[in-house]
Short mmCIF file of C-alpha atoms in Angstrom, two decimals:
data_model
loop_
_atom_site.label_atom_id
_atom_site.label_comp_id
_atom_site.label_asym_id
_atom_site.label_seq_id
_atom_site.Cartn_x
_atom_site.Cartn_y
_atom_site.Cartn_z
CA UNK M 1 -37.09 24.65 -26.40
CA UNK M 2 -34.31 24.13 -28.98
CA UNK M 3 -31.94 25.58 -26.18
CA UNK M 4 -32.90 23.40 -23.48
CA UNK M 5 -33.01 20.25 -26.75
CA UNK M 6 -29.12 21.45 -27.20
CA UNK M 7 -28.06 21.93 -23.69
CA UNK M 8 -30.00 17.71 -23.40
CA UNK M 9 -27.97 16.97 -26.20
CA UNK M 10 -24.85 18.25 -24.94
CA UNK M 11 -24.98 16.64 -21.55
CA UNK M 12 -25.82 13.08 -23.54
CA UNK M 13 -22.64 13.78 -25.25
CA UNK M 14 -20.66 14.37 -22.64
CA UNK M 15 -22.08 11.28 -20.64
CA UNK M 16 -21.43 9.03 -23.36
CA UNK M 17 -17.91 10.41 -23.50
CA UNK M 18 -17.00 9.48 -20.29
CA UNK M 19 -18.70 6.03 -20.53
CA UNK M 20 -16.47 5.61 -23.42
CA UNK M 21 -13.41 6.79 -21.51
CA UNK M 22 -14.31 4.66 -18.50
CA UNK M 23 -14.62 1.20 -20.51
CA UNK M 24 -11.56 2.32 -22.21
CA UNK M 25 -9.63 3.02 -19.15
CA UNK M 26 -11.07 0.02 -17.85
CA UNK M 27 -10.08 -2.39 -20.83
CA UNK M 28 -6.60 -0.53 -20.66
CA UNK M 29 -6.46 -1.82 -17.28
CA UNK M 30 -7.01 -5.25 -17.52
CA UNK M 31 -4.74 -5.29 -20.48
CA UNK M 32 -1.96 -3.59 -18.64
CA UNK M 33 -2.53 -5.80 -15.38
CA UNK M 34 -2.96 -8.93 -18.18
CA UNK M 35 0.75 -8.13 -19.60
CA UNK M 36 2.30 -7.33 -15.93
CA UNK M 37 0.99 -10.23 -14.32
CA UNK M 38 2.53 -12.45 -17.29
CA UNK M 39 5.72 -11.55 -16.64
CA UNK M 40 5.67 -11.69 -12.81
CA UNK M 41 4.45 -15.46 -13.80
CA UNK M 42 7.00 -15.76 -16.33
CA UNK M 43 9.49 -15.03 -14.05
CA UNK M 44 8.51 -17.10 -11.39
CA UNK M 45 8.27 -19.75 -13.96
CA UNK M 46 12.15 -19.56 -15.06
CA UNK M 47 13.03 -19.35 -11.35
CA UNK M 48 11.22 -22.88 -10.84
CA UNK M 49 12.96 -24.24 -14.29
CA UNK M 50 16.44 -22.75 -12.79
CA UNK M 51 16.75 -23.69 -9.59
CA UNK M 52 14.66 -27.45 -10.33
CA UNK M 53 12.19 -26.40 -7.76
CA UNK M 54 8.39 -27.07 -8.31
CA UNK M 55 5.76 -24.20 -7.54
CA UNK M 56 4.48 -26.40 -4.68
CA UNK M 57 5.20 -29.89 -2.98
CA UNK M 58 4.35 -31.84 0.36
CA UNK M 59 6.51 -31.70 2.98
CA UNK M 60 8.06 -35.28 4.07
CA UNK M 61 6.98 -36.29 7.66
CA UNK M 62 9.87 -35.35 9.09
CA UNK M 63 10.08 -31.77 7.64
CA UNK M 64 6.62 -31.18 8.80
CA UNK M 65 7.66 -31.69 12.27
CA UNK M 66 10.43 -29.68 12.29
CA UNK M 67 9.13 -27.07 10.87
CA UNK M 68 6.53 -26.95 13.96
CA UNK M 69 8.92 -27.73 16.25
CA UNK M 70 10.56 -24.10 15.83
CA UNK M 71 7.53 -22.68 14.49
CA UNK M 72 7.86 -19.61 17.01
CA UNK M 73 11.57 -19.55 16.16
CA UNK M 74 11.83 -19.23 12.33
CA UNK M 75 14.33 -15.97 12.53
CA UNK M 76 16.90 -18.29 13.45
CA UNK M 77 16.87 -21.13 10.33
CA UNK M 78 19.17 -19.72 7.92
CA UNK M 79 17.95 -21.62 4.20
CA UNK M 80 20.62 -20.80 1.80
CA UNK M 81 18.50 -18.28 -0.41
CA UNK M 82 21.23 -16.83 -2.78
CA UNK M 83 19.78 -18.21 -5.86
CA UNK M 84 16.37 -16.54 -5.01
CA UNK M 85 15.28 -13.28 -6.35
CA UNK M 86 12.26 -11.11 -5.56
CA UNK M 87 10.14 -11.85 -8.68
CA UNK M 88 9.89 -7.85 -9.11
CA UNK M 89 10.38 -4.47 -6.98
CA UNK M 90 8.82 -1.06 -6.64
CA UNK M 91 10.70 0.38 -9.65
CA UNK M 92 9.96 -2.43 -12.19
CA UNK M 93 6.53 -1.78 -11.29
CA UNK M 94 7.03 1.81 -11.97
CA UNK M 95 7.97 1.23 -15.05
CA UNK M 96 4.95 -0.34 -16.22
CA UNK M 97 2.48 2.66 -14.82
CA UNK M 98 5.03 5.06 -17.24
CA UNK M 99 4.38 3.16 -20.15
CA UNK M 100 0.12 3.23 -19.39
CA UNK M 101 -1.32 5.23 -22.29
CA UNK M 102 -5.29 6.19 -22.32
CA UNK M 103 -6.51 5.69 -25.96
CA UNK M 104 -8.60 8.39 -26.06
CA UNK M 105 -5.66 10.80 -24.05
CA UNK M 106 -4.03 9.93 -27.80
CA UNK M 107 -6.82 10.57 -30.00
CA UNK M 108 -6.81 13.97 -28.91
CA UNK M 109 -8.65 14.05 -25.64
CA UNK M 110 -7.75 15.75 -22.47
CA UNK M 111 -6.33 18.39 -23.96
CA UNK M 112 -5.81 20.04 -20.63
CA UNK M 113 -3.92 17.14 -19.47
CA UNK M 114 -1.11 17.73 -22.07
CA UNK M 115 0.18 20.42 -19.94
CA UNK M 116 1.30 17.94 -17.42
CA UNK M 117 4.77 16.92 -17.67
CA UNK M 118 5.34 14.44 -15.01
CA UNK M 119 5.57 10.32 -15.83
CA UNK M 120 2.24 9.39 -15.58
CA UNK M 121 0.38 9.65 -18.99
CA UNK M 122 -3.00 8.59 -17.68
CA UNK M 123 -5.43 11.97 -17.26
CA UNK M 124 -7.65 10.51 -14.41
CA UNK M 125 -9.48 12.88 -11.94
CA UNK M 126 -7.17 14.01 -9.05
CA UNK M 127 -8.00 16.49 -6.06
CA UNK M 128 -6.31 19.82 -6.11
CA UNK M 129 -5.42 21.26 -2.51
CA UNK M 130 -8.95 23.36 -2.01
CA UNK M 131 -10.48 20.12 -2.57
CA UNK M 132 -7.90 17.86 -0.40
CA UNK M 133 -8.24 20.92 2.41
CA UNK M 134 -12.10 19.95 2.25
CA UNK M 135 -11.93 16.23 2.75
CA UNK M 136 -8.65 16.52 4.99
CA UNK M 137 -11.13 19.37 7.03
CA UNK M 138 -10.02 17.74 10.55
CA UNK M 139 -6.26 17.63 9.59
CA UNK M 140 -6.56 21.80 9.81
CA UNK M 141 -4.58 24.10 12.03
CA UNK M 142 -7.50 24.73 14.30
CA UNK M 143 -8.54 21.28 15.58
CA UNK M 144 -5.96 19.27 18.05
CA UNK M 145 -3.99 16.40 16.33
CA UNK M 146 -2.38 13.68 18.19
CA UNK M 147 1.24 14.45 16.24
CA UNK M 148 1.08 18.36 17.27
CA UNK M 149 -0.49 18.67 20.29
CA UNK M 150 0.82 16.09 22.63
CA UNK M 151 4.50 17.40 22.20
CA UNK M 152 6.13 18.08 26.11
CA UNK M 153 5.66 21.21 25.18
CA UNK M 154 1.70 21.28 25.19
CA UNK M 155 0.00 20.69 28.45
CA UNK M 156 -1.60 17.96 28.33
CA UNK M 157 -4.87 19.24 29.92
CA UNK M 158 -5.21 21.66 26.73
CA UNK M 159 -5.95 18.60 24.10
CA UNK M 160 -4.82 15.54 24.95
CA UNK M 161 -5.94 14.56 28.47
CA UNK M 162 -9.95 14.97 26.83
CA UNK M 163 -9.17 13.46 23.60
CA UNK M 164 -8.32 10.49 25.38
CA UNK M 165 -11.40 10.06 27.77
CA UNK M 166 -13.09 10.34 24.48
CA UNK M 167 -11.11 7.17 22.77
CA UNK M 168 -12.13 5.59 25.90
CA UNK M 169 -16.17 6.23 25.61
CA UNK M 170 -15.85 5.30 21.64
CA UNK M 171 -14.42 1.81 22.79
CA UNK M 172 -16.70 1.66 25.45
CA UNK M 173 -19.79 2.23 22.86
CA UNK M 174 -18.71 -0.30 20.20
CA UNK M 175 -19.05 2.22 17.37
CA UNK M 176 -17.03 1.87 14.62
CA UNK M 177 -17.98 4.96 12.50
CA UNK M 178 -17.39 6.92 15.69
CA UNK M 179 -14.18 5.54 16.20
CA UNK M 180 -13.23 5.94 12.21
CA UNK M 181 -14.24 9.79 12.78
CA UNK M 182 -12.23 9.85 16.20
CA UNK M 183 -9.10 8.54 14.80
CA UNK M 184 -8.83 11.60 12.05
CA UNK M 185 -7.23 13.38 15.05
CA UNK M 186 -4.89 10.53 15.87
CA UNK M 187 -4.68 7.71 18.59
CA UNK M 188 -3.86 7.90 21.46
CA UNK M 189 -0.80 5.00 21.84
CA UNK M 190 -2.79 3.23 24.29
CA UNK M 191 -5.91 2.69 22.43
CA UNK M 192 -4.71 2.29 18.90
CA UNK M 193 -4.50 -1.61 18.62
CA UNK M 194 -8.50 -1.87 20.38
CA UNK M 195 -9.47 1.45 17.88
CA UNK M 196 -8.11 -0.21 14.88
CA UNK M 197 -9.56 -3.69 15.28
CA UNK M 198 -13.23 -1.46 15.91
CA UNK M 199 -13.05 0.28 12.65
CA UNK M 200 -12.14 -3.08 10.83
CA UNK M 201 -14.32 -5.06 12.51
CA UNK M 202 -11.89 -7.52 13.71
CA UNK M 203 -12.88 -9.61 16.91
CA UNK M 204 -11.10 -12.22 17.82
CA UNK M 205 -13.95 -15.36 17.73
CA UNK M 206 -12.99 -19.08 18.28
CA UNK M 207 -14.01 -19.90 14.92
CA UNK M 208 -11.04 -16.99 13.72
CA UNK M 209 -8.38 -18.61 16.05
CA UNK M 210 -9.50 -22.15 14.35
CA UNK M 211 -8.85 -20.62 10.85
CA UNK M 212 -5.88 -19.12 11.38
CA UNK M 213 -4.92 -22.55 12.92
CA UNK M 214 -5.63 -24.62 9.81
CA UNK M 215 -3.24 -22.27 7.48
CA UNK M 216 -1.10 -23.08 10.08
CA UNK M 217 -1.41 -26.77 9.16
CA UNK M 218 -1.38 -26.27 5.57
CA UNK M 219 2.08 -24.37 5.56
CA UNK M 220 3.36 -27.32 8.03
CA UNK M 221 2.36 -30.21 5.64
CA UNK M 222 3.42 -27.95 2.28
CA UNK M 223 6.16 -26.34 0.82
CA UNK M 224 5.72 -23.46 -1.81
CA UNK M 225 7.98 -21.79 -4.06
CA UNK M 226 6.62 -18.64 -2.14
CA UNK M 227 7.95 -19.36 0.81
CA UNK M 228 11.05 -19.05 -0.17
CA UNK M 229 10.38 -15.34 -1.63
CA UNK M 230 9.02 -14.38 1.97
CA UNK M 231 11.73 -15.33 3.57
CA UNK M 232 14.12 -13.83 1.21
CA UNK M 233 12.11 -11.06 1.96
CA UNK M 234 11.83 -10.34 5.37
CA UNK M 235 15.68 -11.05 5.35
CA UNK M 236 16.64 -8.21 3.32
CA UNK M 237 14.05 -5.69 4.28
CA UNK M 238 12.31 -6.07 8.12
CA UNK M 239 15.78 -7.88 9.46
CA UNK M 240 17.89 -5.33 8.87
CA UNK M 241 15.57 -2.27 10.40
CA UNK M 242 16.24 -0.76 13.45
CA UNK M 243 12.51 -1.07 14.44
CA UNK M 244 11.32 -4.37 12.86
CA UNK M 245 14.04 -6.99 13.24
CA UNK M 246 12.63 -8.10 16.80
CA UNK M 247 9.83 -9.01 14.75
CA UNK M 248 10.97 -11.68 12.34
CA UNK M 249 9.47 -14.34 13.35
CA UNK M 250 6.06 -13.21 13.56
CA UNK M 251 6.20 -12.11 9.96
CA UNK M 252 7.16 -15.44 8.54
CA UNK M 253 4.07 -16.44 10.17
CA UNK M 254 1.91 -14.35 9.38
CA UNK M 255 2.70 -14.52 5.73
CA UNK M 256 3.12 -17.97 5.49
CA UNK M 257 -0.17 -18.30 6.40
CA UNK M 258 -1.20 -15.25 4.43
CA UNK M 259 -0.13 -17.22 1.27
CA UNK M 260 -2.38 -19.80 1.50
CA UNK M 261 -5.35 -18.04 2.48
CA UNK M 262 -8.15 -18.26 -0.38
CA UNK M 263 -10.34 -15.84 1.15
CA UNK M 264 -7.98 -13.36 -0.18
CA UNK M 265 -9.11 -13.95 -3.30
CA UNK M 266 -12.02 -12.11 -2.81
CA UNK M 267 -10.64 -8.68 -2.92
CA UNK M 268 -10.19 -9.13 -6.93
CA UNK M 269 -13.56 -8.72 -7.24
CA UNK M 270 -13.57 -5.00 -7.01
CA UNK M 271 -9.63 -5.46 -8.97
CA UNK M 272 -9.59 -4.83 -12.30
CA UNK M 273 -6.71 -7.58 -11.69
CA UNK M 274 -7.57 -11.61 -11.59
CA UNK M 275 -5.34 -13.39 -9.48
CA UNK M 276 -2.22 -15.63 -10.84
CA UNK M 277 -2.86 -19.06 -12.24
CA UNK M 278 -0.57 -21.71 -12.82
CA UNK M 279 -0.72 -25.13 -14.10
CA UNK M 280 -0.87 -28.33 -12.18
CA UNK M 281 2.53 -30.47 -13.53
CA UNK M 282 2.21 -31.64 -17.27
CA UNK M 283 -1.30 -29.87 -18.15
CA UNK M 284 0.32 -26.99 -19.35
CA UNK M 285 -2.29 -24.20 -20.71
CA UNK M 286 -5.59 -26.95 -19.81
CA UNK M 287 -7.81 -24.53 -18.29
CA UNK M 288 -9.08 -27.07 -16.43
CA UNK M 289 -5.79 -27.60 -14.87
CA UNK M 290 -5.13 -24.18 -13.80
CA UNK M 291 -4.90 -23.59 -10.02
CA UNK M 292 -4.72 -20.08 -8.62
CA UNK M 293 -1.02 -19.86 -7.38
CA UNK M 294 0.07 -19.02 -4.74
CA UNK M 295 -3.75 -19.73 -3.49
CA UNK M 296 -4.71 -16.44 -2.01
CA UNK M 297 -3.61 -14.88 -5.40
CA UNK M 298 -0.85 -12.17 -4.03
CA UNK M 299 2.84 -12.93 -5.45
CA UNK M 300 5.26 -11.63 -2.77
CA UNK M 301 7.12 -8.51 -4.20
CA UNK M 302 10.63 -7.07 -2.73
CA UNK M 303 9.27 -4.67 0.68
CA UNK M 304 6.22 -6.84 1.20
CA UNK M 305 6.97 -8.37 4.53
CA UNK M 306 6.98 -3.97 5.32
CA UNK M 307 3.18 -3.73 5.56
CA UNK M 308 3.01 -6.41 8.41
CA UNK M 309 6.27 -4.84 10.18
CA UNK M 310 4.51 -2.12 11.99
CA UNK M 311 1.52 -3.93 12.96
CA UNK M 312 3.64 -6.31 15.02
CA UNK M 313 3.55 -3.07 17.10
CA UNK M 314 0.24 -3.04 17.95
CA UNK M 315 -0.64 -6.87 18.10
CA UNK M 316 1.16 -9.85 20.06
CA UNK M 317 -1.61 -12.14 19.64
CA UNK M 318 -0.83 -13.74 16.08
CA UNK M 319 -4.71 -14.80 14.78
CA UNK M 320 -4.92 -11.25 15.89
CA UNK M 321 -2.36 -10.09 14.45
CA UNK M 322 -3.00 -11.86 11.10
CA UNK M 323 -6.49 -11.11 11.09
CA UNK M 324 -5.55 -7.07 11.08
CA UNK M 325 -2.73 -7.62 8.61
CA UNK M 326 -5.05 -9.72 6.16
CA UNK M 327 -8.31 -6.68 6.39
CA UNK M 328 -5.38 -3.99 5.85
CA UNK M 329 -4.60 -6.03 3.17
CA UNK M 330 -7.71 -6.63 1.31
CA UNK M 331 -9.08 -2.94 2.37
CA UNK M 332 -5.78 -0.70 1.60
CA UNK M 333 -2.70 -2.26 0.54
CA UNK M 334 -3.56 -4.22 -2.91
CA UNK M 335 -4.38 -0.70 -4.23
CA UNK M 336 -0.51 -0.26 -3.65
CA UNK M 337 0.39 -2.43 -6.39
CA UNK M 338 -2.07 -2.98 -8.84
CA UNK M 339 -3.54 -1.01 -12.17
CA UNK M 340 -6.33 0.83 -11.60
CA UNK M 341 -8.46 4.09 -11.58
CA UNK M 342 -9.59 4.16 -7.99
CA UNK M 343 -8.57 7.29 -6.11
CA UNK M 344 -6.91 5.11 -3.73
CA UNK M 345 -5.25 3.30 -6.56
CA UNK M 346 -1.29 3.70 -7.21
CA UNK M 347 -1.81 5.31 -10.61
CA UNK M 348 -4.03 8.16 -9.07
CA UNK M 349 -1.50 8.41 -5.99
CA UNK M 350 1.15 9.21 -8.72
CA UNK M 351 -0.45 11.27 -10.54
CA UNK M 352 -2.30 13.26 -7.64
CA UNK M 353 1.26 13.85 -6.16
CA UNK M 354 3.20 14.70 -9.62
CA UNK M 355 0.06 17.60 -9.90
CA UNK M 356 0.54 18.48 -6.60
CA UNK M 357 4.25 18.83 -6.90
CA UNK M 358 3.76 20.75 -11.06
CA UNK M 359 0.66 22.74 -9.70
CA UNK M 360 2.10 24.38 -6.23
CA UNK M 361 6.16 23.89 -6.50
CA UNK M 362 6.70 24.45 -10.14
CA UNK M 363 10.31 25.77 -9.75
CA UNK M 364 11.68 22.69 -7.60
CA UNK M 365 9.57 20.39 -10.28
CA UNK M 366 10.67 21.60 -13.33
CA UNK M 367 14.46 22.16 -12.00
CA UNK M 368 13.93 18.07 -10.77
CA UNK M 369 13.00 17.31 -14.06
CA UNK M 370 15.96 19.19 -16.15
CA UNK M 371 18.24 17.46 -14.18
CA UNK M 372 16.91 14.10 -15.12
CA UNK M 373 15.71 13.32 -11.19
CA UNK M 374 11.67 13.28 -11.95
CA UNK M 375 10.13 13.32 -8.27
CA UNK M 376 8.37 10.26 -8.48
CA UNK M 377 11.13 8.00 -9.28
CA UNK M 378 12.21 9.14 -5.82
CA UNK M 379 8.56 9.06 -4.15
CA UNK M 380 7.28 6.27 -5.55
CA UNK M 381 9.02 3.37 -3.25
CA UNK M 382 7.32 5.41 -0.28
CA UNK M 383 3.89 5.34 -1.58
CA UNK M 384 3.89 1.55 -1.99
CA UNK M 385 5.21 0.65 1.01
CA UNK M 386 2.88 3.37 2.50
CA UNK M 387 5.87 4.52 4.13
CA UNK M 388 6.28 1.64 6.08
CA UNK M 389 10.41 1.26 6.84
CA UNK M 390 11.18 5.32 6.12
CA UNK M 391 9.12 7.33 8.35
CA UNK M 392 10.21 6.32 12.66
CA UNK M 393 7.10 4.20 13.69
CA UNK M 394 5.79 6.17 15.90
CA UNK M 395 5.27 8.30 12.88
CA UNK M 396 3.96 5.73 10.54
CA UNK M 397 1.26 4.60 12.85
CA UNK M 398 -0.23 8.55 13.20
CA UNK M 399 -0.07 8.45 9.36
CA UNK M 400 -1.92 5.12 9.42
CA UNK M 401 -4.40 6.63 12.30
CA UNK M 402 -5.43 9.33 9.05
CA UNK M 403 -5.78 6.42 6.17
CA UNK M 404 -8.06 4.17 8.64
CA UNK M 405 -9.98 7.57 9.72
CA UNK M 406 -10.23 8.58 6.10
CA UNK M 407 -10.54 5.47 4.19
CA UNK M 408 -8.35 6.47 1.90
CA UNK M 409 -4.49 6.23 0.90
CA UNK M 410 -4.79 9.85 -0.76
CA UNK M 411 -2.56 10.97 2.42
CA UNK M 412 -0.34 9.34 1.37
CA UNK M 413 1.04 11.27 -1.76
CA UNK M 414 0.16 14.23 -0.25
CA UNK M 415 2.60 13.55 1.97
CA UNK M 416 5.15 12.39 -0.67
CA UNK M 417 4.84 15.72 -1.65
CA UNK M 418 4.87 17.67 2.18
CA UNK M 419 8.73 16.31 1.78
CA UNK M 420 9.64 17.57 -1.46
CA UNK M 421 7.92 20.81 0.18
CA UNK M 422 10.55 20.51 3.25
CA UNK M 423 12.85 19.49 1.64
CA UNK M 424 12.91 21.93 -1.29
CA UNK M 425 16.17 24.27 -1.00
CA UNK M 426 18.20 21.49 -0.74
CA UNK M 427 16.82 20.01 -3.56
CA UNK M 428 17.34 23.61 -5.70
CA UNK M 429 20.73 22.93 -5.38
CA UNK M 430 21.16 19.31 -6.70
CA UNK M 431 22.44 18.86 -10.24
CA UNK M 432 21.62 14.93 -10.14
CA UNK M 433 19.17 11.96 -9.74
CA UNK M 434 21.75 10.67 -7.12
CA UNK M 435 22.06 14.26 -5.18
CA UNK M 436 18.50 14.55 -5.20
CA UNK M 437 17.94 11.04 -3.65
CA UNK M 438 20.98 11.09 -1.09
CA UNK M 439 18.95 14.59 0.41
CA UNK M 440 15.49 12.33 0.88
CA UNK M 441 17.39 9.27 1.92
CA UNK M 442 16.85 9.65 4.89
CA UNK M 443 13.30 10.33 6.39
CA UNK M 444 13.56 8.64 10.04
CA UNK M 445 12.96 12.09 11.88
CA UNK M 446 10.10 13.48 10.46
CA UNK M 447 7.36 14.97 11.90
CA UNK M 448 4.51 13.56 9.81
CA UNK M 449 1.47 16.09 10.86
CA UNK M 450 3.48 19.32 11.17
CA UNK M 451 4.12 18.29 7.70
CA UNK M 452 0.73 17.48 6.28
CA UNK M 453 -0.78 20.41 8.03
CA UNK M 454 1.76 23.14 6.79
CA UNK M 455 1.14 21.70 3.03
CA UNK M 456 -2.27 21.57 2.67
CA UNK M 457 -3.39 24.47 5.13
CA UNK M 458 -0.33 27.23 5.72
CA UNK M 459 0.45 26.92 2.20
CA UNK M 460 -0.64 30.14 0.43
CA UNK M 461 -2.28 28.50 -2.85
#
């Protein structure tokens, strides 16, 4: 009796622990994202003060008009954007996830944890590879992947010839969970853009073209600082890619309307983040007077425009297209850039592939490290663009066919760390940060399954 009384008491313990740690990690959070999110603010702030530009303003009648005259033409207006500046980029924000400390990691805790010696000081719960081979079960070497087994050198009748009449009957049934379990094994080209809008429930309805329609009208009739910070971006990033700069005009629109979308605001509800506020002109800090800003709460940062790029792929039809970008959005890609303990969550995607990287290539991690080139500062651009603009699209969209089937962005930093893997002699050799990024500059020909399935299951672990 007192054993079992003990044992009680221990487990009580223990529970209470991790409550502790959990509220902890959780007020760390909002803290962190509280901090962060001032300065983004801050900084768009001074850029309004410098330039003598207010947050938001209506556009004169004749503006309006012009601006829908050439509304399917907005690649070719060239605004003088010099004195604009994305309010922050991937490495700024990388910064911030270094400096995240987990009070009771420095009260002693975790002791386990202190072994690791990557950037991220936060000891959440990662998957090691037996685990990640268990969840990633239909990325192994014995089941047919779209990525593998539809090279010219594979008949087609062996794999892919059936695994398309079976994309077919999923469409044909309607059934998203089937086609979410269907896609693990890749799309077939043909089907993607019908299986992707299935498994996000995306249907194009009247009342969805009418929507998309009236952010239409509200970026016509008004002018936000924003705007300026899309275009700036899809300038610099989606214009000058090989793939993407066909499709310039489709992202202004698509984030232009994105911007003022309020039902994006709903995705901070499961965000241990609350969306930007600003103050309407000369009611500085009334609550009252605070307005969400820009209104769907998402402040454009320097690669944005990258997670609409390869969607403009797949969807011509722009409610369509918006529609998908917007669910991607509010499903996958805020976890890209904001604090949090989710598994899906940027901080676990670091640490998950720093542990990968320490746990099965110690040599090429430690030697990274010496030199002063620590593998995420390297990775970590990747994982928040979710590759998008580094890996060849066809590529990008198998490795999007795996975070769809899986619900999960956990591929993608076990990827990060399949091309440290390939990449690894080369890297033994560098003696610099520089060296070591000039032999992963360039990632346009990779093979993204060969990759993922060597790492996780012909790796001897």
């Amino acid at each position: 009796m007192l054993q079992e009384e003990s044992d009680l008491s221990l487990v009580i313990a223990q529970i209470v622990q991790k409550l502790k740690g959990s509220n902890l990690y959780a007020q760390l959070e909002r803290q962190a994202w509280g901090s962060w999110e001032k300065r983004i603010l801050k900084s768009l702030n001074s850029m309004c003060t410098e330039l003598s530009i207010p947050l938001a303003r209506k556009r004169p009648a004749g503006a309006q008009k012009e601006l829908l005259n050439k509304w399917n033409e907005m690649g070719t207006d060239e605004p003088d954007l010099s004195l604009f500046r994305p309010v922050y980029a991937p490495k700024d924000f990388l910064e911030v996830l270094i400096n995240l400390r987990n009070p009771n990691y420095e009260n002693g805790d975790s002791l386990s944890f202190r072994t690791h010696l990557g950037l991220i000081q936060v000891p959440l719960k990662v998957k090691d590879i037996p685990e990640l081979k268990e969840f990633f079960v239909e990325l192994g070497l014995t089941t047919g992947q779209l990525g593998i087994d539809d090279s010219t050198q594979v008949p087609p009748e062996l794999f892919e010839n059936e695994h398309v009449r079976i994309g077919q009957k999923v469409l044909a049934e309607q059934d998203s969970a089937a086609a979410q379990q269907y896609i693990r094994q890749g799309s077939p080209t043909a089907l993607r853009a019908e299986l992707w809008a299935l498994i996000l429930n995306i249907s194009s309805q009247p009342e969805d073209i009418l929507y998309y329609e009236q952010l239409k009208t509200n970026v016509i009739q008004h002018d936000l600082l924003v705007d300026s910070l899309i275009y700036k971006d899809v300038k610099l990033t989606a214009s000058n890619d090989d793939y993407y700069f066909v499709f310039e005009d489709y992202l202004y629109q698509v984030l232009l309307c994105f911007s003022r979308d309020t039902s994006v605001l709903g995705h901070f509800a499961y965000n241990s983040a609350s969306p930007p506020k600003s103050y309407i002109r000369g009611k500085l800090g009334i609550e009252e007077y605070a307005v969400f800003y820009p209104p769907n709460g998402v402040i454009p940062f320097h690669g944005f425009s990258m997670y609409v790029a390869p969607l403009c792929f797949l969807y011509h039809e722009p409610s369509k297209l918006y529609q998908m970008f917007r669910e991607m959005y509010v499903r996958f890609f805020f976890r890209l850039h904001s604090i949090s303990s989710h598994p899906s969550g940027i901080v676990s995607l670091c640490l998950l592939f720093e542990t990968l990287l320490q746990t099965y290539l110690p040599q090429l991690f430690y030697h990274l490290r010496e030199i002063g080139a620590q593998p995420l500062r390297i990775s970590f651009k990747w994982m928040v663009r979710a590759f998008s603009g580094y890996l060849a699209t066809d590529q990008l969209l198998l490795l999007w066919d795996r975070i769809l089937g899986y619900n999960s962005l956990e591929i993608l930093a076990v990827l990060a760390a399949a091309v440290f893997a390939f990449r690894a002699v080369n890297l033994m050799e560098v003696t610099s940060l520089a060296a070591a990024e000039a032999v992963l500059a360039d990632l346009s020909t990779l093979k993204v399954m060969p990759l993922l399935q060597i790492f996780l299951f012909a790796t001897v672990t």
